PDB file of N, CA and C in Angstrom:
ATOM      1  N   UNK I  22      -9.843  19.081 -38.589  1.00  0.00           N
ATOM      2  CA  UNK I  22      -8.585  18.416 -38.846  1.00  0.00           C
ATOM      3  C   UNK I  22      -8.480  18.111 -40.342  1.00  0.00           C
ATOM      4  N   UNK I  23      -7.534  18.697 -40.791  1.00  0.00           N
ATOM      5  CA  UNK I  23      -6.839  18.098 -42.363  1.00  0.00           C
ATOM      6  C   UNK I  23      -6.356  16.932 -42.338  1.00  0.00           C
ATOM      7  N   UNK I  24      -6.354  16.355 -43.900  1.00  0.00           N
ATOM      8  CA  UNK I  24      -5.983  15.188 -43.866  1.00  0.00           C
ATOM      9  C   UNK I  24      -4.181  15.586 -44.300  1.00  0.00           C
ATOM     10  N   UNK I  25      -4.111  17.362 -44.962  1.00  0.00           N
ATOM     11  CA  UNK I  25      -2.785  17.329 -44.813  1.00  0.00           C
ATOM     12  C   UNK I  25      -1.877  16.889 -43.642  1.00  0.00           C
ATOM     13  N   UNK I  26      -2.584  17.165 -42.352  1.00  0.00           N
ATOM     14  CA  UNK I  26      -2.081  17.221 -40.570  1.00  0.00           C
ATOM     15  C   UNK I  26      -1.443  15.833 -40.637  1.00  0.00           C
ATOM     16  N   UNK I  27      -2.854  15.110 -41.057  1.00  0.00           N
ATOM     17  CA  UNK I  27      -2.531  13.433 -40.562  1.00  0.00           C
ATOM     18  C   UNK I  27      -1.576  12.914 -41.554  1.00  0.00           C
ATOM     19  N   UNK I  28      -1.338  13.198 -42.496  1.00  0.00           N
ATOM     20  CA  UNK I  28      -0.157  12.245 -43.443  1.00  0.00           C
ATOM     21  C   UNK I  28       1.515  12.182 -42.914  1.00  0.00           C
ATOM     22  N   UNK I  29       1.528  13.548 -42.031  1.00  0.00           N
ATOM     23  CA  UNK I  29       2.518  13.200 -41.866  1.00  0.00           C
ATOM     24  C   UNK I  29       2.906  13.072 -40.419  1.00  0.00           C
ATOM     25  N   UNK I  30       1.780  12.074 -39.609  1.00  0.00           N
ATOM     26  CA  UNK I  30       1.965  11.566 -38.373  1.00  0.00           C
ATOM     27  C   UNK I  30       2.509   9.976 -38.628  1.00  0.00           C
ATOM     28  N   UNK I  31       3.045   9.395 -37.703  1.00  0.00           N
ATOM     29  CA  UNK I  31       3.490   8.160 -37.868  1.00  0.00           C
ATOM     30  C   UNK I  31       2.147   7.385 -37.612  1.00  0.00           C
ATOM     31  N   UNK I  32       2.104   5.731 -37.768  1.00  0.00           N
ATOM     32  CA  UNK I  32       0.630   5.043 -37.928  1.00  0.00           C
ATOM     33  C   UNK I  32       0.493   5.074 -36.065  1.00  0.00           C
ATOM     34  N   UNK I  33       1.247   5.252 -34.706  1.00  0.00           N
ATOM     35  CA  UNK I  33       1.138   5.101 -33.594  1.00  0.00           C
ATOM     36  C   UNK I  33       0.491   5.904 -33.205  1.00  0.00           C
ATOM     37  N   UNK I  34       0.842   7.426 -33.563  1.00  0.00           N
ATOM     38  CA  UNK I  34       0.319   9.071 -33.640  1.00  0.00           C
ATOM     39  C   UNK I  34      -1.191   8.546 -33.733  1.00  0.00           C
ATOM     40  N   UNK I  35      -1.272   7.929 -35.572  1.00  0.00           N
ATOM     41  CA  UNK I  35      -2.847   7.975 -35.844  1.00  0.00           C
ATOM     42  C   UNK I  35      -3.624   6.958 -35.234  1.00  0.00           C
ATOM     43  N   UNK I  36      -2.858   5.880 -34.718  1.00  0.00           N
ATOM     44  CA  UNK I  36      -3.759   4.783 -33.823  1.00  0.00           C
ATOM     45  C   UNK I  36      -4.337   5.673 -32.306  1.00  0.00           C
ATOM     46  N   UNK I  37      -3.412   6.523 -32.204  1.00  0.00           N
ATOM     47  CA  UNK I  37      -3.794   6.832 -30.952  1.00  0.00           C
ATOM     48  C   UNK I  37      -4.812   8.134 -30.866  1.00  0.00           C
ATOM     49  N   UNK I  38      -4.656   8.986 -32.017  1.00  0.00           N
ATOM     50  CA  UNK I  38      -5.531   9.881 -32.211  1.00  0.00           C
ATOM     51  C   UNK I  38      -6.681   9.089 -32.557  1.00  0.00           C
ATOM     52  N   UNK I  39      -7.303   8.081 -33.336  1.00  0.00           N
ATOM     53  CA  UNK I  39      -8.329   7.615 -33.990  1.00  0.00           C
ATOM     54  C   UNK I  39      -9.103   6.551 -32.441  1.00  0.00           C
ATOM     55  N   UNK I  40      -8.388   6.022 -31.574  1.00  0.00           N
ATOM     56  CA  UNK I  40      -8.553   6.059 -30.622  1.00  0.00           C
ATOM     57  C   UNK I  40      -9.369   7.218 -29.620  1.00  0.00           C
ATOM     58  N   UNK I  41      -9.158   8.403 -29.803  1.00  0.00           N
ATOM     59  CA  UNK I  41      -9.510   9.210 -29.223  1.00  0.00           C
ATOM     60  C   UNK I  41     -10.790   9.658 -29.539  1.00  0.00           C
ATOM     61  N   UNK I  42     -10.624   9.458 -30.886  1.00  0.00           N
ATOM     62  CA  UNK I  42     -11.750  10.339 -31.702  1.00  0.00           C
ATOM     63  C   UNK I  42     -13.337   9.917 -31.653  1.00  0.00           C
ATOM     64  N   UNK I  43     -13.055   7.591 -31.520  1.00  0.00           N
ATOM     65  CA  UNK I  43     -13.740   6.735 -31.380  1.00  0.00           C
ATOM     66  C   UNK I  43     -14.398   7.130 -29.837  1.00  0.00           C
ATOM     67  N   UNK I  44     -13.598   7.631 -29.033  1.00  0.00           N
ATOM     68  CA  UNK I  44     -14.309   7.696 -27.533  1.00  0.00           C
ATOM     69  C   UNK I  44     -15.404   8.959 -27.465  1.00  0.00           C
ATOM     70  N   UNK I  45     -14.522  10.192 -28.439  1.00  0.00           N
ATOM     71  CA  UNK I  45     -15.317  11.265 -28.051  1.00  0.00           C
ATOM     72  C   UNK I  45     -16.445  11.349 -29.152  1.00  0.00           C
ATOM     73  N   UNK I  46     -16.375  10.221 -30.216  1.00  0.00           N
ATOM     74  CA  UNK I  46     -17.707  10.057 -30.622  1.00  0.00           C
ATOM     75  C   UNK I  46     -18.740   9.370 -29.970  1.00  0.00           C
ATOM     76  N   UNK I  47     -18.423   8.139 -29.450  1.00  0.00           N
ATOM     77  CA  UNK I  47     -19.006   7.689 -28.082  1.00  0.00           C
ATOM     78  C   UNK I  47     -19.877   8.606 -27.412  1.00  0.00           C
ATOM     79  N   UNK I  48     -19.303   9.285 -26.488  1.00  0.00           N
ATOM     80  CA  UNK I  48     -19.567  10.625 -25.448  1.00  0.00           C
ATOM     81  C   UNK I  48     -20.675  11.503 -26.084  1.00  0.00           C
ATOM     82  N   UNK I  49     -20.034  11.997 -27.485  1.00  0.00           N
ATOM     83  CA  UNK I  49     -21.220  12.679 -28.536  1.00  0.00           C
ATOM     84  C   UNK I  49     -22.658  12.458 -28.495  1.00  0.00           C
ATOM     85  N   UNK I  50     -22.251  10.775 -28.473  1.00  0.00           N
ATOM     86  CA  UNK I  50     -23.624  10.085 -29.305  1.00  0.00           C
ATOM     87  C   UNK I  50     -24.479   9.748 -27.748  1.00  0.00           C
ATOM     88  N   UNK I  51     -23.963   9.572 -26.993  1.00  0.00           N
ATOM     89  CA  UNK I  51     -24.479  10.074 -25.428  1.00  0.00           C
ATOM     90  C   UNK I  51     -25.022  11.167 -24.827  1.00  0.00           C
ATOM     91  N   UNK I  52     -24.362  12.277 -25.550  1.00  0.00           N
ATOM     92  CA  UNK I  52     -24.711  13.710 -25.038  1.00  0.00           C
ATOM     93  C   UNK I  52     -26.189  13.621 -25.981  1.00  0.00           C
ATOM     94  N   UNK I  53     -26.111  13.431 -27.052  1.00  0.00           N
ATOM     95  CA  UNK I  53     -27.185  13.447 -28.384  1.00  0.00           C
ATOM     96  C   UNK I  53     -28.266  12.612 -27.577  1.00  0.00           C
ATOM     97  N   UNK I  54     -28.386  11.567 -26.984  1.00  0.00           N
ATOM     98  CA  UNK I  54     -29.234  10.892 -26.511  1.00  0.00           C
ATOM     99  C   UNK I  54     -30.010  11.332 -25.193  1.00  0.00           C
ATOM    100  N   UNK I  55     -29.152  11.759 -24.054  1.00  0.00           N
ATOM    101  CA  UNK I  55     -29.567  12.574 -23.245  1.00  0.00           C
ATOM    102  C   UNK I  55     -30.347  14.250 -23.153  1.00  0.00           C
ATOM    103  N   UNK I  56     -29.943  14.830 -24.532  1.00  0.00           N
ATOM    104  CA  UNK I  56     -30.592  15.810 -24.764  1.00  0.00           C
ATOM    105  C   UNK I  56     -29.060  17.270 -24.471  1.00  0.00           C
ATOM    106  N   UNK I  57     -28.286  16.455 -23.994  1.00  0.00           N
ATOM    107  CA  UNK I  57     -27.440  17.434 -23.669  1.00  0.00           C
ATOM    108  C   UNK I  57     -26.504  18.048 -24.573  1.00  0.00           C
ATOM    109  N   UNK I  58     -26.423  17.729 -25.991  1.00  0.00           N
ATOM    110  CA  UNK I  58     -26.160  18.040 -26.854  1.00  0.00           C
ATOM    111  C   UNK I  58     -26.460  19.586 -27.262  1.00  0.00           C
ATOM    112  N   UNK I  59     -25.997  20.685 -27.351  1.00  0.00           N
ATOM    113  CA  UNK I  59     -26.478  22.058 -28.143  1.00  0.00           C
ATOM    114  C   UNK I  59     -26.097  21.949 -29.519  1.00  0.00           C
ATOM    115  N   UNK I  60     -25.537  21.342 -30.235  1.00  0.00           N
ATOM    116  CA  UNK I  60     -24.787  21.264 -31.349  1.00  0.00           C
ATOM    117  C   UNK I  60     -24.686  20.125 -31.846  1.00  0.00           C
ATOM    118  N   UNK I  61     -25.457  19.674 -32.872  1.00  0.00           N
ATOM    119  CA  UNK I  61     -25.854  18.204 -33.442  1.00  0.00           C
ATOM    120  C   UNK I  61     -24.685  18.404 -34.456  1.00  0.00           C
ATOM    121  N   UNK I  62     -24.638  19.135 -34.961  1.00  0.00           N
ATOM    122  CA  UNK I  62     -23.130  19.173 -36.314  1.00  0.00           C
ATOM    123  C   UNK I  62     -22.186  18.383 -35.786  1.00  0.00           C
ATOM    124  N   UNK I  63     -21.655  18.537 -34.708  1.00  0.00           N
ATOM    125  CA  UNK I  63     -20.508  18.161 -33.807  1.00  0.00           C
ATOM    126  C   UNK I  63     -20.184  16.170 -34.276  1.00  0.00           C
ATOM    127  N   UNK I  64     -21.378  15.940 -34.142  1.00  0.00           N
ATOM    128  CA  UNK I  64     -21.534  14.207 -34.450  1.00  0.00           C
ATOM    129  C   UNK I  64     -20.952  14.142 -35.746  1.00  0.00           C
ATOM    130  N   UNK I  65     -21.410  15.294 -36.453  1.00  0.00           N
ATOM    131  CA  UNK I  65     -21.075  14.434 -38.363  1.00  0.00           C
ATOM    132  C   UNK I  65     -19.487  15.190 -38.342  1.00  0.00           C
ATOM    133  N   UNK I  66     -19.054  16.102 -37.782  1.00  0.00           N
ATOM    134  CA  UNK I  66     -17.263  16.317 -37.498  1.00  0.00           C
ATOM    135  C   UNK I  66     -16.823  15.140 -37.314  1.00  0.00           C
ATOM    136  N   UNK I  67     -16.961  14.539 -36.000  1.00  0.00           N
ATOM    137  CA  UNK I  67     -16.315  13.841 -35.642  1.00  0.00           C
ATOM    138  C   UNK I  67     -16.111  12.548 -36.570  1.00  0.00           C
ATOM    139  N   UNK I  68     -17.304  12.343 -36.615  1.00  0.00           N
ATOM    140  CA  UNK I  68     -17.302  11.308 -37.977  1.00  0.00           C
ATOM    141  C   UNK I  68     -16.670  10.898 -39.268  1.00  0.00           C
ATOM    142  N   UNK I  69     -16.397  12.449 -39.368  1.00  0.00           N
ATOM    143  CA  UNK I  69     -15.215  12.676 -40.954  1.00  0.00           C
ATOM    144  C   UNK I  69     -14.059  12.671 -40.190  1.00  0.00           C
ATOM    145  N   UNK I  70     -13.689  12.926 -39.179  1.00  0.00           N
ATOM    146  CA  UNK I  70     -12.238  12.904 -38.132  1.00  0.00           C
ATOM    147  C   UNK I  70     -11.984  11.846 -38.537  1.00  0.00           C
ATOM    148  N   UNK I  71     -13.124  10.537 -38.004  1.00  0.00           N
ATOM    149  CA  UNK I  71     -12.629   9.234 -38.035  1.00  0.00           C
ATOM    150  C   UNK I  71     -12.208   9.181 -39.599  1.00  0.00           C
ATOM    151  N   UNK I  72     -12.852   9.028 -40.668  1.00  0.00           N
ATOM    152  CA  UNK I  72     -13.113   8.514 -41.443  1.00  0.00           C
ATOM    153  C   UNK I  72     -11.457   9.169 -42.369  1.00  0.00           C
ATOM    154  N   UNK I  73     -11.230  10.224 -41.739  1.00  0.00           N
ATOM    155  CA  UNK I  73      -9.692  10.530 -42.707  1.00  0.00           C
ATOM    156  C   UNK I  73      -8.512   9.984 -41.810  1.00  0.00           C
ATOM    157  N   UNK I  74      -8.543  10.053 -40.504  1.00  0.00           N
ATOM    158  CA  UNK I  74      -7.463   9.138 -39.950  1.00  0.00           C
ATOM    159  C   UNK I  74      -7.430   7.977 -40.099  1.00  0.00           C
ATOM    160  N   UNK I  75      -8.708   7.103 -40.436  1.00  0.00           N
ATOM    161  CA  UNK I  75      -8.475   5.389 -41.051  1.00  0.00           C
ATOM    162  C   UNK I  75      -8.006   5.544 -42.519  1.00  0.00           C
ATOM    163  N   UNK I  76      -8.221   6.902 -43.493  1.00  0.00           N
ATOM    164  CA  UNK I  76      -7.421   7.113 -44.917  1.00  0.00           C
ATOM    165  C   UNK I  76      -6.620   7.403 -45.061  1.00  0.00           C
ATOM    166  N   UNK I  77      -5.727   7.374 -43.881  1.00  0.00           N
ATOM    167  CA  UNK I  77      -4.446   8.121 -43.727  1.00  0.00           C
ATOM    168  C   UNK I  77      -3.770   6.648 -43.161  1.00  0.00           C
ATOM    169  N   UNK I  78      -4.423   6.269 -42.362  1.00  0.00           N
ATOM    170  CA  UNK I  78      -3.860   4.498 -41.681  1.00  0.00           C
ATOM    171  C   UNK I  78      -3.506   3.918 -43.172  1.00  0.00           C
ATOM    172  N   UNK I  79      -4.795   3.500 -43.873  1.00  0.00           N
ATOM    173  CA  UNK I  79      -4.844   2.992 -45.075  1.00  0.00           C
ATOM    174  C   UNK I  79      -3.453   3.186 -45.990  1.00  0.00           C
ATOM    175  N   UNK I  80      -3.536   4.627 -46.104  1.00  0.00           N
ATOM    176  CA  UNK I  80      -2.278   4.901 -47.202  1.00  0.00           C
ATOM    177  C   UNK I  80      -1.103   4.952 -46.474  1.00  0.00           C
ATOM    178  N   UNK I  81      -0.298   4.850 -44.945  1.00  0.00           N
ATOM    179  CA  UNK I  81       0.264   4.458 -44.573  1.00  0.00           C
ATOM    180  C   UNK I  81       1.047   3.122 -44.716  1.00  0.00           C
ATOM    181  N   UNK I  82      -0.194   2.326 -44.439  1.00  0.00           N
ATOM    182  CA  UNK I  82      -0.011   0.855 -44.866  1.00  0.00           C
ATOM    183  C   UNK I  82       0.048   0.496 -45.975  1.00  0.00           C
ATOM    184  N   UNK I  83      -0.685   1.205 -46.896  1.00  0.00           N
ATOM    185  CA  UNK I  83      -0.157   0.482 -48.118  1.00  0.00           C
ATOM    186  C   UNK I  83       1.267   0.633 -48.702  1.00  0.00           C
ATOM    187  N   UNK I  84       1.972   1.823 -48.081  1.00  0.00           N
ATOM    188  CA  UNK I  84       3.013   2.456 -48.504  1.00  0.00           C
ATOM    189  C   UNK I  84       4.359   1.334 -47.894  1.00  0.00           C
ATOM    190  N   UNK I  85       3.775   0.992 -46.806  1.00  0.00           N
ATOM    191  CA  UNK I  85       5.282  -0.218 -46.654  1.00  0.00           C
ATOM    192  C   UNK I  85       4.678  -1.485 -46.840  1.00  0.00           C
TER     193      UNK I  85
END
C-alpha cells in the first residue's frame, strides 16, 4: 500500500482501514508464535501499513 492510495481517503476510510490492519497484525503475530507463519516479512509489511495510515491520519488532521 502507497501512501499516495491513503491521502486521498477520507480520515473514516483510514480509521477503518488502520483498524483492520491492527487486527491482521494481531493474527500475524499469532501465526509467528504458533509456528504457522511461512513468511516472517509479512509482520514488518504490515507494520509499515500501520505506520503510513497513522501519517496520513496525522496530515489529515493537521490540515483542518
Amino acid at each position: 500500500m502507497k501512501f499516495t492510495e491513503l491521502k486521498d481517503k477520507d480520515i473514516a476510510e483510514l480509521q477503518k482501514l488502520l483498524k483492520e490492519k491492527k487486527s491482521l497484525l494481531f493474527e500475524t503475530r499469532l501465526k509467528l508464535k504458533t509456528m504457522q507463519l511461512t513468511n516472517s516479512s509479512e509482520l514488518r509489511v504490515v507494520r509499515k501499513d500501520i505506520a503510513r495510515i497513522n501519517t496520513a491520519l496525522n496530515a489529515k488532521k493537521d490540515t483542518k
